[in-house]
CSV table of C-alpha atoms in Angstrom, one decimal:
chain,number,residue,atom,x,y,z
A,133,UNK,CA,-21.9,35.7,112.6
A,134,UNK,CA,-20.8,38.8,114.4
A,135,UNK,CA,-22.1,37.6,117.7
A,136,UNK,CA,-20.3,34.2,117.1
A,137,UNK,CA,-17.0,36.0,116.4
A,138,UNK,CA,-17.4,38.2,119.5
A,139,UNK,CA,-18.2,35.2,121.7
A,140,UNK,CA,-15.3,33.2,120.3
A,141,UNK,CA,-12.8,36.1,120.6
A,142,UNK,CA,-13.9,36.7,124.2
A,143,UNK,CA,-13.4,33.0,125.0
A,144,UNK,CA,-10.0,33.1,123.3
A,145,UNK,CA,-8.8,36.0,125.5
A,146,UNK,CA,-10.0,34.2,128.7
A,147,UNK,CA,-8.2,31.0,127.6
A,148,UNK,CA,-5.0,32.8,126.9
A,149,UNK,CA,-5.2,34.7,130.2
A,150,UNK,CA,-5.7,31.4,132.2
A,151,UNK,CA,-2.9,29.7,130.3
A,152,UNK,CA,-0.5,32.5,131.0
A,153,UNK,CA,-1.4,32.7,134.7
A,154,UNK,CA,-1.0,28.9,135.2
A,155,UNK,CA,2.2,28.7,133.2
A,156,UNK,CA,3.7,31.7,135.0
A,157,UNK,CA,3.2,30.1,138.4
A,158,UNK,CA,4.4,26.7,137.2
A,159,UNK,CA,7.7,28.3,136.0
A,160,UNK,CA,8.1,29.9,139.4
A,161,UNK,CA,7.2,26.7,141.3
A,162,UNK,CA,10.6,24.9,141.3
A,163,UNK,CA,13.0,25.9,144.0
A,164,UNK,CA,15.5,28.6,143.1
A,165,UNK,CA,15.4,31.3,140.5
A,166,UNK,CA,17.6,33.1,137.9
A,167,UNK,CA,19.7,34.7,140.7
A,168,UNK,CA,20.4,31.4,142.3
A,169,UNK,CA,21.6,30.2,138.9
A,170,UNK,CA,24.0,33.1,138.6
A,171,UNK,CA,25.3,32.5,142.2
A,172,UNK,CA,25.8,28.8,141.5
A,173,UNK,CA,27.7,29.4,138.3
A,174,UNK,CA,29.9,32.1,140.0
A,175,UNK,CA,30.7,29.7,142.8
A,176,UNK,CA,31.9,27.1,140.3
A,177,UNK,CA,34.5,29.7,139.2
A,178,UNK,CA,35.6,30.6,142.7
A,179,UNK,CA,33.6,33.8,143.0
A,180,UNK,CA,31.5,34.4,146.1
A,181,UNK,CA,28.5,36.8,146.4
A,182,UNK,CA,27.7,38.5,149.7
A,183,UNK,CA,24.1,38.4,151.0
A,184,UNK,CA,23.5,42.0,150.2
A,185,UNK,CA,24.7,41.5,146.6
A,186,UNK,CA,22.3,38.6,146.2
A,187,UNK,CA,19.5,40.8,147.6
A,188,UNK,CA,20.4,43.6,145.2
A,189,UNK,CA,20.4,41.2,142.2
A,190,UNK,CA,16.9,39.9,143.2
A,191,UNK,CA,15.7,43.5,143.6
A,192,UNK,CA,17.1,44.4,140.2
A,193,UNK,CA,15.4,41.6,138.4
A,194,UNK,CA,12.2,42.0,140.4
A,195,UNK,CA,12.5,38.6,142.0
A,196,UNK,CA,12.3,39.9,145.6
A,197,UNK,CA,8.5,40.2,145.3
A,198,UNK,CA,5.9,37.4,145.7
A,199,UNK,CA,4.9,35.3,142.7
A,200,UNK,CA,1.4,37.0,142.6
A,201,UNK,CA,3.0,40.5,142.6
A,202,UNK,CA,5.4,39.5,139.9
A,203,UNK,CA,2.6,38.2,137.7
A,204,UNK,CA,0.4,41.3,138.2
A,205,UNK,CA,3.2,43.7,137.4
A,206,UNK,CA,4.2,41.7,134.3
A,207,UNK,CA,0.6,41.4,133.1
A,208,UNK,CA,-0.1,45.1,133.9
A,209,UNK,CA,2.9,46.2,131.8
A,210,UNK,CA,1.6,44.0,128.9
A,211,UNK,CA,-1.9,45.4,129.0
A,212,UNK,CA,-1.2,49.1,129.6
A,213,UNK,CA,2.3,49.6,128.1
A,214,UNK,CA,2.8,46.7,125.7
A,215,UNK,CA,6.0,45.8,127.6
A,216,UNK,CA,6.7,42.1,128.0
A,217,UNK,CA,9.7,42.6,130.3
A,218,UNK,CA,13.4,42.0,129.9
A,219,UNK,CA,15.0,38.7,129.3
A,220,UNK,CA,17.3,37.9,132.2
A,221,UNK,CA,19.7,35.8,130.2
A,222,UNK,CA,19.9,37.9,127.0
A,223,UNK,CA,19.5,41.3,128.7
A,224,UNK,CA,17.3,42.7,125.9
A,225,UNK,CA,13.5,43.4,125.7
A,226,UNK,CA,11.5,40.2,125.3
A,227,UNK,CA,9.5,41.6,122.4
A,228,UNK,CA,12.8,42.4,120.5
A,229,UNK,CA,14.1,38.9,121.1
A,230,UNK,CA,11.0,36.9,120.1
A,231,UNK,CA,9.6,39.0,117.2
A,232,UNK,CA,11.5,37.4,114.3
A,233,UNK,CA,11.5,33.9,115.9
A,234,UNK,CA,7.7,34.0,116.3
A,235,UNK,CA,7.3,35.1,112.7
A,236,UNK,CA,9.5,32.2,111.5
A,237,UNK,CA,7.6,29.7,113.7
A,238,UNK,CA,4.2,30.9,112.3
A,239,UNK,CA,5.5,30.9,108.7
A,240,UNK,CA,6.9,27.4,109.1
A,241,UNK,CA,3.8,26.1,110.8
A,242,UNK,CA,1.4,27.5,108.1
A,243,UNK,CA,3.6,26.3,105.2
A,244,UNK,CA,3.7,22.8,106.8
A,245,UNK,CA,-0.1,22.8,107.2
A,246,UNK,CA,-0.5,23.8,103.5
A,247,UNK,CA,2.0,21.0,102.6
A,248,UNK,CA,-0.1,18.5,104.5
A,249,UNK,CA,-3.3,19.6,102.8
A,250,UNK,CA,-1.9,19.6,99.3
A,251,UNK,CA,-0.3,16.2,99.6
A,252,UNK,CA,-2.7,14.3,102.0
A,253,UNK,CA,-6.1,15.2,100.6
A,254,UNK,CA,-5.5,14.0,96.9
A,255,UNK,CA,-3.7,10.8,98.1
A,256,UNK,CA,-6.5,10.1,100.7
A,257,UNK,CA,-9.2,10.5,98.0
A,258,UNK,CA,-7.3,8.3,95.6
A,259,UNK,CA,-6.7,5.6,98.2
A,260,UNK,CA,-10.4,5.5,99.0
A,261,UNK,CA,-11.7,5.6,95.4
A,262,UNK,CA,-9.1,3.0,94.3
A,263,UNK,CA,-9.4,0.8,97.4
A,264,UNK,CA,-7.0,-2.2,97.5
A,265,UNK,CA,-5.2,-1.0,94.3
A,266,UNK,CA,-1.4,-0.8,94.0
A,267,UNK,CA,-1.5,2.9,94.6
A,268,UNK,CA,-3.6,2.4,97.7
A,269,UNK,CA,-1.1,-0.1,99.1
A,270,UNK,CA,1.8,2.2,98.3
A,271,UNK,CA,0.1,5.1,100.0
A,272,UNK,CA,-0.7,3.0,103.1
A,273,UNK,CA,3.0,1.8,103.2
A,274,UNK,CA,4.3,5.3,102.9
A,275,UNK,CA,1.9,6.5,105.6
A,276,UNK,CA,3.1,3.8,108.0
A,277,UNK,CA,6.7,4.7,107.3
A,278,UNK,CA,6.0,8.4,107.8
A,279,UNK,CA,4.4,7.6,111.2
A,280,UNK,CA,7.3,5.3,112.2
A,281,UNK,CA,10.4,7.3,111.2
A,282,UNK,CA,11.5,9.8,114.0
A,283,UNK,CA,11.5,13.4,112.9
A,284,UNK,CA,15.2,14.0,113.9
A,285,UNK,CA,16.3,11.0,111.8
A,286,UNK,CA,14.5,12.2,108.8
A,287,UNK,CA,15.9,15.7,109.3
A,288,UNK,CA,19.5,14.3,109.3
A,289,UNK,CA,18.9,12.4,106.1
A,290,UNK,CA,17.4,15.4,104.3
A,291,UNK,CA,20.3,17.6,105.6
A,292,UNK,CA,22.8,15.2,104.0
A,293,UNK,CA,20.8,15.1,100.7
A,294,UNK,CA,20.5,18.9,100.5
A,295,UNK,CA,24.2,19.3,101.1
A,296,UNK,CA,25.5,16.5,99.0
A,297,UNK,CA,23.3,16.9,95.9
A,298,UNK,CA,22.0,20.5,96.1
A,299,UNK,CA,25.0,22.3,97.7
A,300,UNK,CA,22.8,24.0,100.3
A,301,UNK,CA,24.3,25.2,103.6
A,302,UNK,CA,23.7,22.8,106.4
A,303,UNK,CA,21.1,23.9,109.0
A,304,UNK,CA,19.2,27.1,109.5
A,305,UNK,CA,16.6,28.9,107.4
A,306,UNK,CA,19.0,31.3,105.7
A,307,UNK,CA,22.3,31.2,103.9
A,308,UNK,CA,25.2,32.8,105.9
A,309,UNK,CA,25.1,36.0,103.9
A,310,UNK,CA,21.4,36.6,104.7
A,311,UNK,CA,21.4,35.7,108.4
A,312,UNK,CA,21.9,39.3,109.7
A,313,UNK,CA,20.8,41.1,106.5
A,314,UNK,CA,17.7,43.2,106.5
A,315,UNK,CA,14.6,41.8,104.9
A,316,UNK,CA,14.5,41.9,101.1
A,317,UNK,CA,13.0,40.0,98.2
A,318,UNK,CA,16.3,38.1,97.9
A,319,UNK,CA,16.3,37.1,101.6
A,320,UNK,CA,12.7,36.0,101.2
A,321,UNK,CA,13.6,33.7,98.3
A,322,UNK,CA,16.6,32.4,100.3
A,323,UNK,CA,14.1,31.5,103.1
A,324,UNK,CA,11.9,29.6,100.7
A,325,UNK,CA,14.9,27.7,99.3
A,326,UNK,CA,15.7,26.5,102.9
A,327,UNK,CA,12.1,25.9,104.0
A,328,UNK,CA,11.5,22.7,102.2
A,329,UNK,CA,13.5,20.5,104.7
A,330,UNK,CA,11.7,21.5,107.9
A,331,UNK,CA,8.4,21.5,106.0
A,332,UNK,CA,8.8,17.9,104.9
A,333,UNK,CA,10.2,16.8,108.3
A,334,UNK,CA,7.4,18.4,110.3
A,335,UNK,CA,4.7,17.4,107.7
A,336,UNK,CA,5.5,13.8,107.1
A,337,UNK,CA,3.8,12.4,110.2
A,338,UNK,CA,0.8,14.7,109.9
A,339,UNK,CA,0.4,13.9,106.2
A,340,UNK,CA,0.4,10.1,106.9
A,341,UNK,CA,-2.2,10.7,109.7
A,342,UNK,CA,-4.5,12.8,107.5
A,343,UNK,CA,-4.3,10.4,104.6
A,344,UNK,CA,-5.6,7.6,106.8
A,345,UNK,CA,-8.4,9.8,108.2
A,346,UNK,CA,-9.6,11.0,104.9
A,347,UNK,CA,-9.5,7.5,103.4
A,348,UNK,CA,-11.5,6.0,106.3
A,349,UNK,CA,-14.1,8.9,106.2
A,350,UNK,CA,-14.4,8.7,102.5
A,351,UNK,CA,-14.9,4.9,102.4
A,352,UNK,CA,-17.7,5.4,104.9
A,353,UNK,CA,-19.4,8.0,102.8
A,354,UNK,CA,-19.1,6.1,99.6
A,355,UNK,CA,-21.4,3.4,100.9
A,356,UNK,CA,-24.2,5.9,102.0
A,357,UNK,CA,-27.6,5.5,100.4
A,358,UNK,CA,-27.5,9.0,98.9
A,359,UNK,CA,-24.7,7.8,96.6
A,360,UNK,CA,-27.2,5.4,94.8
A,361,UNK,CA,-29.6,8.3,94.3
A,362,UNK,CA,-26.9,10.6,92.9
A,363,UNK,CA,-25.8,7.9,90.5
A,364,UNK,CA,-29.4,7.4,89.4
A,365,UNK,CA,-29.5,11.1,88.5
A,366,UNK,CA,-26.7,10.5,85.9
A,367,UNK,CA,-23.8,12.3,87.6
A,368,UNK,CA,-20.3,11.3,86.4
A,369,UNK,CA,-18.2,9.4,88.9
A,370,UNK,CA,-15.7,12.3,89.3
A,371,UNK,CA,-18.5,14.9,90.0
A,372,UNK,CA,-20.3,12.4,92.2
A,373,UNK,CA,-17.2,11.8,94.4
A,374,UNK,CA,-16.2,15.5,94.6
A,375,UNK,CA,-19.7,17.0,95.2
A,376,UNK,CA,-20.9,14.7,97.9
A,377,UNK,CA,-18.7,12.2,99.8
A,378,UNK,CA,-15.5,14.3,99.6
A,379,UNK,CA,-17.2,17.3,101.0
A,380,UNK,CA,-18.7,15.4,103.8
A,381,UNK,CA,-15.6,13.4,104.6
A,382,UNK,CA,-13.6,16.6,105.0
A,383,UNK,CA,-15.6,17.8,108.0
A,384,UNK,CA,-13.7,15.7,110.6
A,385,UNK,CA,-10.5,16.8,109.0
A,386,UNK,CA,-11.3,20.5,109.2
A,387,UNK,CA,-12.5,20.1,112.8
A,388,UNK,CA,-9.1,18.6,113.6
A,389,UNK,CA,-7.1,21.4,111.9
A,390,UNK,CA,-6.3,23.0,115.2
A,391,UNK,CA,-5.0,19.8,116.8
A,392,UNK,CA,-2.8,19.3,113.7
A,393,UNK,CA,-1.6,23.0,114.0
A,394,UNK,CA,-0.7,22.6,117.7
A,395,UNK,CA,1.2,19.3,117.0
A,396,UNK,CA,3.3,21.1,114.3
A,397,UNK,CA,4.1,24.0,116.7
A,398,UNK,CA,4.9,21.7,119.6
A,399,UNK,CA,6.8,19.2,117.5
A,400,UNK,CA,9.2,21.7,115.9
A,401,UNK,CA,11.4,22.1,119.0
A,402,UNK,CA,13.5,18.9,118.4
A,403,UNK,CA,13.5,19.5,114.6
A,404,UNK,CA,14.7,23.1,115.2
A,405,UNK,CA,17.5,21.9,117.4
A,406,UNK,CA,18.7,19.3,114.8
A,407,UNK,CA,18.4,21.7,111.9
A,408,UNK,CA,19.6,24.8,113.7
A,409,UNK,CA,16.4,26.8,113.1
A,410,UNK,CA,16.0,30.2,114.8
A,411,UNK,CA,12.4,29.5,115.9
A,412,UNK,CA,10.6,29.7,119.2
A,413,UNK,CA,11.1,26.1,120.3
A,414,UNK,CA,14.8,26.2,121.1
A,415,UNK,CA,14.4,29.6,122.6
A,416,UNK,CA,11.6,28.4,124.9
A,417,UNK,CA,13.7,25.4,125.9
A,418,UNK,CA,16.7,27.5,126.8
A,419,UNK,CA,14.5,30.0,128.7
A,420,UNK,CA,13.0,27.2,130.8
A,421,UNK,CA,16.5,25.8,131.5
A,422,UNK,CA,17.9,29.2,132.6
A,423,UNK,CA,14.7,30.1,134.5
A,424,UNK,CA,14.3,33.2,132.3
A,425,UNK,CA,10.8,33.9,133.7
A,426,UNK,CA,9.5,36.7,131.5
A,427,UNK,CA,10.9,35.3,128.3
A,428,UNK,CA,9.5,31.8,128.9
A,429,UNK,CA,6.1,33.2,130.0
A,430,UNK,CA,5.8,35.5,127.0
A,431,UNK,CA,6.7,32.7,124.6
A,432,UNK,CA,4.1,30.4,126.1
A,433,UNK,CA,1.5,33.2,125.9
A,434,UNK,CA,2.2,33.8,122.2
A,435,UNK,CA,2.2,30.1,121.3
A,436,UNK,CA,-1.1,29.6,123.2
A,437,UNK,CA,-2.5,32.6,121.3
A,438,UNK,CA,-1.5,30.9,118.0
A,439,UNK,CA,-3.2,27.7,119.2
A,440,UNK,CA,-6.6,29.3,120.0
A,441,UNK,CA,-6.3,31.3,116.8
A,442,UNK,CA,-6.0,28.0,115.0
A,443,UNK,CA,-9.2,26.9,116.8
A,444,UNK,CA,-11.1,29.9,115.5
A,445,UNK,CA,-9.8,29.4,112.0
A,446,UNK,CA,-10.9,25.7,112.1
A,447,UNK,CA,-14.4,26.7,113.3
A,448,UNK,CA,-14.7,29.3,110.5
A,449,UNK,CA,-13.6,26.8,107.9
A,450,UNK,CA,-16.1,24.3,109.2
A,451,UNK,CA,-18.9,26.9,109.0
A,452,UNK,CA,-18.0,27.6,105.4
A,453,UNK,CA,-17.9,23.9,104.5
A,454,UNK,CA,-21.0,22.7,106.4
A,455,UNK,CA,-24.4,24.6,106.0
A,456,UNK,CA,-25.8,22.8,109.1
A,457,UNK,CA,-23.2,24.5,111.3
A,458,UNK,CA,-23.9,27.9,109.6
A,459,UNK,CA,-27.6,27.4,110.4
A,460,UNK,CA,-26.8,26.6,114.0
A,461,UNK,CA,-24.7,29.7,114.3
A,462,UNK,CA,-27.5,31.9,112.9
A,463,UNK,CA,-30.0,30.3,115.2
A,464,UNK,CA,-27.7,30.9,118.1
A,465,UNK,CA,-27.5,34.6,117.2
A,466,UNK,CA,-31.3,34.9,117.1
A,467,UNK,CA,-31.7,33.4,120.6
């Protein structure tokens, strides 16, 4: 197990390094930079920069060096000093700017994933065991609706419902009095009271997809020969379904956990813009539009780290669920 973890963590670090390097150069690739954007905006207001002033600005932001030198300096500061650089547009340290947003993004993604599990797994099991029943048809219909309705439209509908019937403030994850307040138990409860809208919006499509997968996998398992043997041993129908086919049908779902987690993170940008959420999605979008190099690169690095961390979590869950994979991991350590 230890060798497996070390091997996977090493692979994770290499993956994140490659992603950061590729994304850094892709961000630099388009013509122009942040200084050109400043000069263009100044020209629109009738201000003119001299050549030496433009050169001074590029030197101040470190944009006078080659792309490779900029990347090596940025990565060296991260590795040896824990410094992710300064945001050009916000003029504050990148770590200070993204710390709370990254925490909110992670919290929202994990809560959405738990919502999908809690809702989709029981419904998927029921739909398979009660195939072609009224409940099965209802779950299938709701699943198709969940896949078809755009997230931003569902977000607007839930915003109206929360404001009209529950009196909640429209948009954001906090009430106005808690936005700039320090963290406390009351602020945490206020966060939970606002978290249900983005959780439902982000989790609807994923819930519908997981219901269909679990139903299809479980239907396949219910017709396996071992089910006849288990029934012959006198197991009750509930114990029979839970002990064997459900456990086996969850394997593909667990292996796809990382894909689901990545879809939640990548899909929260539009939802965050509609709901006014202070998460990483809108900030990354703004950083890319403004060519804020170090802010955009740092956000991509952290989000890619969350993605590969999700892969590790998915593999560990699969090892706990399936003894065959645990045996393969032990055999790999003995080689």
